[in-house]
Short mmCIF file of N, CA and C in Angstrom, two decimals:
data_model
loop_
_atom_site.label_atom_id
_atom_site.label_comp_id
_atom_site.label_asym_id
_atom_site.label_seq_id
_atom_site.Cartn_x
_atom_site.Cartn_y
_atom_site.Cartn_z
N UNK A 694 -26.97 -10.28 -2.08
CA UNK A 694 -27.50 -8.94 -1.97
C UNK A 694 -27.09 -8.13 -3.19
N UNK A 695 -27.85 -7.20 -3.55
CA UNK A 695 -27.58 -6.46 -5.27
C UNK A 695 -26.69 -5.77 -4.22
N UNK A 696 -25.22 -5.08 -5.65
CA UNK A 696 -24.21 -4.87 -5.53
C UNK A 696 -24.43 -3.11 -5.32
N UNK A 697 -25.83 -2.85 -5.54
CA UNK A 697 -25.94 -1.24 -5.17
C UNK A 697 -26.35 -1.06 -3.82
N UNK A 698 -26.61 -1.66 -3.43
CA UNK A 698 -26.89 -1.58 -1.76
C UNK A 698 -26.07 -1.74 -0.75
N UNK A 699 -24.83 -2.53 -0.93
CA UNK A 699 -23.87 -3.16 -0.33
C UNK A 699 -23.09 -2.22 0.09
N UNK A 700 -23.31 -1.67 1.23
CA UNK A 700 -22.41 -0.37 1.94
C UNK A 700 -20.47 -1.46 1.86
N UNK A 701 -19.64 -0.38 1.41
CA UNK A 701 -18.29 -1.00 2.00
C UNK A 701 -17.76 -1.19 3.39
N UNK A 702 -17.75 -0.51 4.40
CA UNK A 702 -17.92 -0.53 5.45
C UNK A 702 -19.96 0.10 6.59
N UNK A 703 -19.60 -0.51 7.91
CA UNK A 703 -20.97 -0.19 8.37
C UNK A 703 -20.91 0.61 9.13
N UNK A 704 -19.46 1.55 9.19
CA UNK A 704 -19.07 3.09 9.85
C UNK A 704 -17.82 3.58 9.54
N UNK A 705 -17.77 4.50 9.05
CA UNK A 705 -17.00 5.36 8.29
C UNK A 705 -15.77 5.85 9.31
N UNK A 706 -15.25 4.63 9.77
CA UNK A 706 -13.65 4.46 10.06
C UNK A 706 -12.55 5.06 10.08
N UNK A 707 -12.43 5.57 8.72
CA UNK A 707 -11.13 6.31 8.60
C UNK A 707 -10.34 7.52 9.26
N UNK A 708 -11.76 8.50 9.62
CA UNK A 708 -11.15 9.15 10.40
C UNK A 708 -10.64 9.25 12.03
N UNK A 709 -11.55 8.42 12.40
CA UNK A 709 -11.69 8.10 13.89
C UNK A 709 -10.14 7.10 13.90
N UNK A 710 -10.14 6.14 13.15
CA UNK A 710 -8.55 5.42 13.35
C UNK A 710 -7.17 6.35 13.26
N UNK A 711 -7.32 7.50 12.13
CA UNK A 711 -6.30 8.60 12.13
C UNK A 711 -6.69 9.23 13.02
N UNK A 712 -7.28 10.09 13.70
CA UNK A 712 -7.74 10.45 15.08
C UNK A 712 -6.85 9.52 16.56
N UNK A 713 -7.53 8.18 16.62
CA UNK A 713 -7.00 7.43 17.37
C UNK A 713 -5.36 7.59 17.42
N UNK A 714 -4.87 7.26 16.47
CA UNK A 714 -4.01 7.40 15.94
C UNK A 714 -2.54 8.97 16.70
N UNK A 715 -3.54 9.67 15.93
CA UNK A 715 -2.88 10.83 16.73
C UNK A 715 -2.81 10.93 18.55
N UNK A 716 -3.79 10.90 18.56
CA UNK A 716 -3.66 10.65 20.19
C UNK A 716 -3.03 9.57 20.57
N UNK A 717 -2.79 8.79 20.38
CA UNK A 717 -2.02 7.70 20.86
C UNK A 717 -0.33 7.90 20.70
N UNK A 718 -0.24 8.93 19.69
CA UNK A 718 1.08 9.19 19.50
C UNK A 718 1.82 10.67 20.30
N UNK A 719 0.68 11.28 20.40
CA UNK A 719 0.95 12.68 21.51
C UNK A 719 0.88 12.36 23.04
N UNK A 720 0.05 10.98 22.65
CA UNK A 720 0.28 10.47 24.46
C UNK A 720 1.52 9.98 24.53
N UNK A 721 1.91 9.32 23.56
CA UNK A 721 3.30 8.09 23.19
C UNK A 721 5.01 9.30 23.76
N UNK A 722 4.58 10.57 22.84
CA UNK A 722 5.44 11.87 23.12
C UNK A 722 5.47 12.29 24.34
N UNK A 723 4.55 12.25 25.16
CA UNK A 723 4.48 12.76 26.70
C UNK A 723 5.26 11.90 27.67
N UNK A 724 4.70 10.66 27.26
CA UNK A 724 5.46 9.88 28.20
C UNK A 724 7.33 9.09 27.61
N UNK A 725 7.13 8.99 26.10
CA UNK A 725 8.54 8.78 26.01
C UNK A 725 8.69 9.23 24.63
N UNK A 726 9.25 10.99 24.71
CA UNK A 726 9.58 11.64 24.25
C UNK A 726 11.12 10.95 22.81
N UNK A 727 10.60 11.43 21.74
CA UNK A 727 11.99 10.74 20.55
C UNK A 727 12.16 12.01 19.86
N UNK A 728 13.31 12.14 19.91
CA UNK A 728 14.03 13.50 18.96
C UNK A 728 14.08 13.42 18.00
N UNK A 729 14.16 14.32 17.08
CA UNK A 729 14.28 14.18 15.41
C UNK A 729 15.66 15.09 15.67
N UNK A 730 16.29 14.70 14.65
CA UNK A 730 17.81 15.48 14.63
C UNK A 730 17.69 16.55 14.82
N UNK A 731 18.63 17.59 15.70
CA UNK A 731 18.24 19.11 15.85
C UNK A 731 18.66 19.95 14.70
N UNK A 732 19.85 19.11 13.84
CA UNK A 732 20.30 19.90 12.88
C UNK A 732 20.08 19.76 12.03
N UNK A 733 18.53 18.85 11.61
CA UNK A 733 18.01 19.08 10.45
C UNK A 733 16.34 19.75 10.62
N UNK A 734 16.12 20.15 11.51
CA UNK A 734 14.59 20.88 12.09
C UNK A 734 14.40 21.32 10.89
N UNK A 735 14.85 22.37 10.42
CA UNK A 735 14.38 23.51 9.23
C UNK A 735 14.30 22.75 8.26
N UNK A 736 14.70 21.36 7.99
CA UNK A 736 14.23 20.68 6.53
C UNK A 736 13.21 19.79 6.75
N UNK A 737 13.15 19.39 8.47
CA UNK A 737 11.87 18.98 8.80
C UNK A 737 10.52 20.11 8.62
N UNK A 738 10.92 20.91 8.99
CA UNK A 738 9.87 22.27 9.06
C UNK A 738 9.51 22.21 7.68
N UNK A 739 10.22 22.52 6.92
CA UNK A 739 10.07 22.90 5.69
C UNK A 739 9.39 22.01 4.88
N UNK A 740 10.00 20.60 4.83
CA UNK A 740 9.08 19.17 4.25
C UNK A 740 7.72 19.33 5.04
N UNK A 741 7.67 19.21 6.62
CA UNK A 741 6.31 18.99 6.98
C UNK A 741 4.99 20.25 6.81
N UNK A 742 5.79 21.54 6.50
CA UNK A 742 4.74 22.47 5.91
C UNK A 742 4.24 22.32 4.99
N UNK A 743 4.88 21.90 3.66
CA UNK A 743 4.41 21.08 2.14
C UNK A 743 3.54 20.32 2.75
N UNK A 744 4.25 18.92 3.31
CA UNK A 744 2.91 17.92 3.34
C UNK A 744 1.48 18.39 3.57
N UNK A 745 1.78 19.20 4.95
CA UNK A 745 0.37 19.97 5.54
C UNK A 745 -0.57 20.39 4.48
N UNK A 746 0.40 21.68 4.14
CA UNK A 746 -0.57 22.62 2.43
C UNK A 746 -0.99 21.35 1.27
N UNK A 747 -0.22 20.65 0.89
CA UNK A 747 -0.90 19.37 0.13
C UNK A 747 -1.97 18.51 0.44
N UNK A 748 -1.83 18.50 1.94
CA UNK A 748 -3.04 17.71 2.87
C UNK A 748 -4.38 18.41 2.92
N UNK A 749 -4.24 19.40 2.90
CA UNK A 749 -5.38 20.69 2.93
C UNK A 749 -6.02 20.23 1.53
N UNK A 750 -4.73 20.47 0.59
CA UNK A 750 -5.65 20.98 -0.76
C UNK A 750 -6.53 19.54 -1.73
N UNK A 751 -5.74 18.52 -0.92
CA UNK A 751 -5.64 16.99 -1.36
C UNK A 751 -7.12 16.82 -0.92
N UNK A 752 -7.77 16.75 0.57
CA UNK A 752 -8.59 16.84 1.01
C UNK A 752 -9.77 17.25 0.58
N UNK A 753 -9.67 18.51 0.74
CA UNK A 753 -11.07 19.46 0.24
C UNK A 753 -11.20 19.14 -1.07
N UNK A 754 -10.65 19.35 -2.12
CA UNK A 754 -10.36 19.02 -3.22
C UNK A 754 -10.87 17.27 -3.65
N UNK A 755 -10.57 16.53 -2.85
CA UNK A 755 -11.51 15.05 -3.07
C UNK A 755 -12.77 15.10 -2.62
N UNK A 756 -13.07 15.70 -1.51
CA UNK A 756 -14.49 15.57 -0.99
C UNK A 756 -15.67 16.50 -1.86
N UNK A 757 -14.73 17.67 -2.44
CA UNK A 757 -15.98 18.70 -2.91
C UNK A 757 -15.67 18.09 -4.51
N UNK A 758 -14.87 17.22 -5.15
CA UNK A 758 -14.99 16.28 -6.38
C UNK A 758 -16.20 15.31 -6.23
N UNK A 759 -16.43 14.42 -4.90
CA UNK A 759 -17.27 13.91 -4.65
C UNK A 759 -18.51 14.35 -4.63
N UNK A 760 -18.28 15.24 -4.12
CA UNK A 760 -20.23 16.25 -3.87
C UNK A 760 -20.41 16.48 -4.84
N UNK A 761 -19.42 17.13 -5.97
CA UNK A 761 -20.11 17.86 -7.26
C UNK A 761 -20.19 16.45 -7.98
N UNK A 762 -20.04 15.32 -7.88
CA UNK A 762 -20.43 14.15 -8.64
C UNK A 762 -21.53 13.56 -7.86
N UNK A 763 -22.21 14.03 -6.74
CA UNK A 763 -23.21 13.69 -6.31
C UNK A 763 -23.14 12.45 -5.79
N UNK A 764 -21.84 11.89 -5.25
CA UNK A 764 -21.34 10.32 -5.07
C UNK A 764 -21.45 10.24 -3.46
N UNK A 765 -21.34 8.96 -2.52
CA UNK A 765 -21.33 9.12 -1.14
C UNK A 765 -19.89 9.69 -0.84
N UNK A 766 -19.71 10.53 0.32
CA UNK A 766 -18.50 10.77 0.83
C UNK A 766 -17.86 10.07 1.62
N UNK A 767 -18.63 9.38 2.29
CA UNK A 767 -18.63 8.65 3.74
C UNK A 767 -18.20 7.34 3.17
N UNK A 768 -17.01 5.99 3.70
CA UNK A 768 -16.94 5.10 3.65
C UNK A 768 -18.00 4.08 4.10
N UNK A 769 -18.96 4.46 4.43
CA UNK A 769 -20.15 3.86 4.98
C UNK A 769 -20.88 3.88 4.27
N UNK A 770 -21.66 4.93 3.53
CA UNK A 770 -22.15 4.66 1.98
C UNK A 770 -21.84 4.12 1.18
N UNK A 771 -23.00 3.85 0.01
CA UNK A 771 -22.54 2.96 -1.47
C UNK A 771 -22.21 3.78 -2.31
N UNK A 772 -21.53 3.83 -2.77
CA UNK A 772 -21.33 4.88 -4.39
C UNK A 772 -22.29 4.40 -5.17
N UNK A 773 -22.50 5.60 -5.55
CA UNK A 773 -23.72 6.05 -6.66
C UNK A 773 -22.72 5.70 -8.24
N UNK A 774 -21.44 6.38 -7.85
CA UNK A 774 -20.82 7.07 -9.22
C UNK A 774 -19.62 6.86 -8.97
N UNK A 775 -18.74 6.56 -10.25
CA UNK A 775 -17.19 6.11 -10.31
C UNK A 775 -16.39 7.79 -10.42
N UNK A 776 -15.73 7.96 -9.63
CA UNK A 776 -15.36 9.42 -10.24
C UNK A 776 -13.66 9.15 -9.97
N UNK A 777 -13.30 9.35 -11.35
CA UNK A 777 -12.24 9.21 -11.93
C UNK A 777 -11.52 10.83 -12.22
N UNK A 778 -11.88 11.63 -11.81
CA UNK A 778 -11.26 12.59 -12.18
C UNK A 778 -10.55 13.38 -11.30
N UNK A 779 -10.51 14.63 -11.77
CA UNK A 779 -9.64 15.95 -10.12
C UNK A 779 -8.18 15.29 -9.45
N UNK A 780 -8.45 14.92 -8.14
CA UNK A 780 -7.30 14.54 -7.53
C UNK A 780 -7.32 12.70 -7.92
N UNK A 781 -8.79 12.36 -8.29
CA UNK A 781 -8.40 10.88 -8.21
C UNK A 781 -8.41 10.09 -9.83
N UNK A 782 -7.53 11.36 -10.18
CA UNK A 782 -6.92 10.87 -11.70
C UNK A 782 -5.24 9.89 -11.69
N UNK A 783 -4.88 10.83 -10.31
CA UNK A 783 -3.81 10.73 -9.53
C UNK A 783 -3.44 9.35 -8.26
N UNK A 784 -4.92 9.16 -7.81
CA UNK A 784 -4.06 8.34 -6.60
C UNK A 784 -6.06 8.26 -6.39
N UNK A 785 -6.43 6.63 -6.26
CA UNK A 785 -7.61 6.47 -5.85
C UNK A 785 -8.54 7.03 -4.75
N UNK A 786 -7.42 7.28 -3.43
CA UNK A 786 -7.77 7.54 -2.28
C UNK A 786 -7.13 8.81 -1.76
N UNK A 787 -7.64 9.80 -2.17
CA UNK A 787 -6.70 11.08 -2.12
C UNK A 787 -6.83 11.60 -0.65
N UNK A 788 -8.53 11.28 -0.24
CA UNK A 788 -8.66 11.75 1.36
C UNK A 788 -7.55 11.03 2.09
N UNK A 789 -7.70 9.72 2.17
CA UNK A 789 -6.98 8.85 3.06
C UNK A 789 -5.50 9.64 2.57
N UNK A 790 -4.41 9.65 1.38
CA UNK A 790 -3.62 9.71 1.66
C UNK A 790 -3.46 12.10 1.77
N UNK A 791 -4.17 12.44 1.94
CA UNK A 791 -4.46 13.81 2.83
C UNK A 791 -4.21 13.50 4.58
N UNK A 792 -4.97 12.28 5.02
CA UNK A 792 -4.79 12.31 6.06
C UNK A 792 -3.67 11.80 6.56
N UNK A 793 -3.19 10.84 5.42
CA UNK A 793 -1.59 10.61 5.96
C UNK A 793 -0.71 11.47 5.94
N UNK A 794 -0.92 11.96 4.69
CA UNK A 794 0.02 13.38 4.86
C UNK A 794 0.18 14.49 5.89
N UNK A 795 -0.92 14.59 6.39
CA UNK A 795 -1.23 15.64 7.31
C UNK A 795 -1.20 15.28 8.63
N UNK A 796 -0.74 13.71 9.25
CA UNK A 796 -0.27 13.05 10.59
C UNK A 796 1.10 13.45 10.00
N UNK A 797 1.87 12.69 9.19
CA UNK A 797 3.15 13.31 9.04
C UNK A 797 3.60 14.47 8.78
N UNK A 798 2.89 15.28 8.18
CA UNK A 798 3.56 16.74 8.17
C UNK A 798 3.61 17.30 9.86
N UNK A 799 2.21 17.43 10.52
CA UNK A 799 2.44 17.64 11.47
C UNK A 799 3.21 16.76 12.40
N UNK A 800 3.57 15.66 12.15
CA UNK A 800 5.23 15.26 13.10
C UNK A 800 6.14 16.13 12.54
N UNK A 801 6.26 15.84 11.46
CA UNK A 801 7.62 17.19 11.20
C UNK A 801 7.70 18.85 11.83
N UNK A 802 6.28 19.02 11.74
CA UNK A 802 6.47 20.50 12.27
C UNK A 802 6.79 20.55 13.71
N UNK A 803 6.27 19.55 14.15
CA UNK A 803 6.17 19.25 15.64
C UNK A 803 7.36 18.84 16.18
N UNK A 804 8.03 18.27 15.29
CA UNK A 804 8.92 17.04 15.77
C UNK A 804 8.80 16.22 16.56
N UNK A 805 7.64 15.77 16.10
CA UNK A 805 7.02 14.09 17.31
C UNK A 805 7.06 12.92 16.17
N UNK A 806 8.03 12.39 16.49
CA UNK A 806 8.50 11.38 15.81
C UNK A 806 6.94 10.26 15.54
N UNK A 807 6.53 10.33 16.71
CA UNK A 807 5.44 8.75 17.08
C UNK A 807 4.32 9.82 16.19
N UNK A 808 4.28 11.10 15.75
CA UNK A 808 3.17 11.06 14.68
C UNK A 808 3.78 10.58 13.48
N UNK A 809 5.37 10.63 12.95
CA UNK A 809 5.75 10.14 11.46
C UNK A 809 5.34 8.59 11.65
N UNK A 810 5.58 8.04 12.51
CA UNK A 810 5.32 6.06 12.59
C UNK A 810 3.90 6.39 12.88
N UNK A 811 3.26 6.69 13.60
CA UNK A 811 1.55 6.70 13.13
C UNK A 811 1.06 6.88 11.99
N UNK A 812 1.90 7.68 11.03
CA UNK A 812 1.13 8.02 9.92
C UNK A 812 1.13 6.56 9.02
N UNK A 813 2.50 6.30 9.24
CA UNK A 813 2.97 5.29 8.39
C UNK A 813 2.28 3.94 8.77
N UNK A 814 1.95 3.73 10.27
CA UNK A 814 1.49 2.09 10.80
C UNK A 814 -0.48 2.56 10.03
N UNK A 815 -0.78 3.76 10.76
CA UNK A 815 -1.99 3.78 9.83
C UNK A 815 -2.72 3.92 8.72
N UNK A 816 -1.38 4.58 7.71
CA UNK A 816 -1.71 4.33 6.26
C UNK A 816 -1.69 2.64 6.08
N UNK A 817 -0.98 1.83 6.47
CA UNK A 817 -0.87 0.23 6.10
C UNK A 817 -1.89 -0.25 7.07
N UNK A 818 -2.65 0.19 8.06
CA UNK A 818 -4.11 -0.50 8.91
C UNK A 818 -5.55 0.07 7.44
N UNK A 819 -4.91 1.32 7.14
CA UNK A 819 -6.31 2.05 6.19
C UNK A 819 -6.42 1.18 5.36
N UNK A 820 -4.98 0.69 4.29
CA UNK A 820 -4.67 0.14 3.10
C UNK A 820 -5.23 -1.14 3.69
N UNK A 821 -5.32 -2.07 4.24
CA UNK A 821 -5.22 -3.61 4.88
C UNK A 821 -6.85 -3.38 5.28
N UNK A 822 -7.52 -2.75 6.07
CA UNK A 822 -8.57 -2.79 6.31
C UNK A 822 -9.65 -2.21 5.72
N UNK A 823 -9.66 -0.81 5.63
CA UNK A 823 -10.39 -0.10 5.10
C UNK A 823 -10.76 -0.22 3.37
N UNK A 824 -9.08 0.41 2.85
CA UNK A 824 -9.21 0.65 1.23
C UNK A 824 -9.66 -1.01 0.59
N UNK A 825 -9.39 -2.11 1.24
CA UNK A 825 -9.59 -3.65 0.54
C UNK A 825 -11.12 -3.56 0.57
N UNK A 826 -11.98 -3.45 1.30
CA UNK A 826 -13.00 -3.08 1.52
C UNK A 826 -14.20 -2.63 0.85
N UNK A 827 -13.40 -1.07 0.43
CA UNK A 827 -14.50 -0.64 -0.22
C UNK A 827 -14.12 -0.34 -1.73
N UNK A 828 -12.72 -1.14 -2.39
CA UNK A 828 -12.48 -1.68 -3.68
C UNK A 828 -13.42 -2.77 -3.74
N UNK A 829 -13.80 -3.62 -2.55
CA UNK A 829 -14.38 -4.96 -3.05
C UNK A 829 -15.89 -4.32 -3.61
N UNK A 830 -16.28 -3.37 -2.43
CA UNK A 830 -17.49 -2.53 -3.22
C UNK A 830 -17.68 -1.78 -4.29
N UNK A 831 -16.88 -1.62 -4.54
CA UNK A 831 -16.38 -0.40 -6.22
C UNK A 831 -16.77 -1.54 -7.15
N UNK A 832 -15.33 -2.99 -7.11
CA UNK A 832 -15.63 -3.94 -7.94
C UNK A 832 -16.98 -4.14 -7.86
N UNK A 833 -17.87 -4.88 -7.47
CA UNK A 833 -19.09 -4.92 -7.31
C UNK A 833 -19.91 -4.17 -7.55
N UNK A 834 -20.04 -3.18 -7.52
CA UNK A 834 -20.82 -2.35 -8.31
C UNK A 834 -20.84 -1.44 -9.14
N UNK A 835 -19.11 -1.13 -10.09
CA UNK A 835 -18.45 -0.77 -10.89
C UNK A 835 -18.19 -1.92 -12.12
N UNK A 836 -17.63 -2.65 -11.55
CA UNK A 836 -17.50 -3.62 -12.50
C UNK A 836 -16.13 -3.37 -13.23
N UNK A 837 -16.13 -3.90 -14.82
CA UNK A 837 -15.00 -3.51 -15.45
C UNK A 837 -14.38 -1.88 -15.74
N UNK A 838 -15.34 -1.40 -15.15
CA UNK A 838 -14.96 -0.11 -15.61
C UNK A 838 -14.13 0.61 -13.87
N UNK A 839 -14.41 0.02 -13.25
CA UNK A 839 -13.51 -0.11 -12.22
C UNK A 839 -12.08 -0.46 -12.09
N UNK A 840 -12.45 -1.83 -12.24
CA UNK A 840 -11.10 -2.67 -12.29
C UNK A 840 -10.47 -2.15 -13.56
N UNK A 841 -10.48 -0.92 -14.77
CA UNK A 841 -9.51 -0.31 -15.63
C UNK A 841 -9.28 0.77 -14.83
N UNK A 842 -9.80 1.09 -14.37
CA UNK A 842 -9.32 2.71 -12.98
C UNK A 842 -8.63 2.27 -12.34
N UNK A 843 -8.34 0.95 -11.78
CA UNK A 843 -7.73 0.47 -10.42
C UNK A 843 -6.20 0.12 -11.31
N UNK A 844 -6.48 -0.28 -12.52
CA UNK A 844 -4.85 -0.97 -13.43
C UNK A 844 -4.29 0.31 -13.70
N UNK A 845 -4.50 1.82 -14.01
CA UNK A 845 -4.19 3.29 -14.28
C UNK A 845 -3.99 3.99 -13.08
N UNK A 846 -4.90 3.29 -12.04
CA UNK A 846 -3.85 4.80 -11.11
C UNK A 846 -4.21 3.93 -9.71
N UNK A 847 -2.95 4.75 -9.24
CA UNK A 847 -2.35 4.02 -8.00
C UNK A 847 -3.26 4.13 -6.70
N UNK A 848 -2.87 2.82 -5.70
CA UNK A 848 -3.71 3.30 -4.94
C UNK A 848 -3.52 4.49 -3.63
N UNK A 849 -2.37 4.80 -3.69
CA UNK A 849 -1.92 5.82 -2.79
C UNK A 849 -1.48 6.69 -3.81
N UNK A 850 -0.10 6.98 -4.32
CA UNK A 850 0.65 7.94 -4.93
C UNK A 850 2.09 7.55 -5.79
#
């Protein structure tokens, strides 16, 4: 099949698994509740408000890079266009790691431990399932000019 047609995934996953994700960990809190130290809250507070505001700006900031490059947003689409710039000069997958950031910040604010290990078991399900995925589609229809984006910047941070 030509390499411009070849969707990376055949439904746009990522959020619905961080979704899943969360709920599974606010259910996880209801029924068996884990403390975060009481006498470090305020440096939890304080770290998980950063993450949050970074998650915000990480976010919007990749998706409206995408639109103004006229590229798909959706992991379910093909890319049109390699976009190397804005936040993903920095880290390939800036949404995905927005949304990790923003399961873990909000454990910190929260202090629900089972959102910091959600963030973390589903950044390594995104990385393992998802991101292998739709690099194999980039390669493929990027080519070398891909695989020099992929040797320069990381795939998380």
């Amino acid at each position: 099949m030509n390499a411009y047609r070849v969707r990376p995934l055949s439904f746009p996953w990522t959020p619905f698994v961080y979704i899943a994700a969360i709920l599974i960990a606010v259910g996880l809190d209801r029924l068996f509740p884990l403390e975060l130290l009481d006498g470090w809250y305020l440096t939890f507070l304080a770290i998980g408000s950063v993450f949050l505001a970074v998650s915000v700006w990480l976010g919007f900031s990749g998706f409206r890079k995408l639109y103004k490059c006229g590229t798909a947003m959706l992991s379910s689409s093909a890319a049109t266009r390699l976009v190397t710039s804005g936040p993903y000069r920095f880290t390939r997958n800036p949404v995905y790691l927005a949304y990790t950031l923003a399961t873990l910040g909000a454990g910190m604010v929260t202090g629900n431990a089972w959102l910091i290990a959600a963030a973390i078991v589903t950044a390594g399900i995104t990385h393992a399932w998802i991101i292998r995925r739709e690099e194999k589609h980039l390669l493929a229809r990027f080519g070398f000019e891909f695989e020099k984006y992929r040797r320069r910047t990381r795939a998380w941070i």
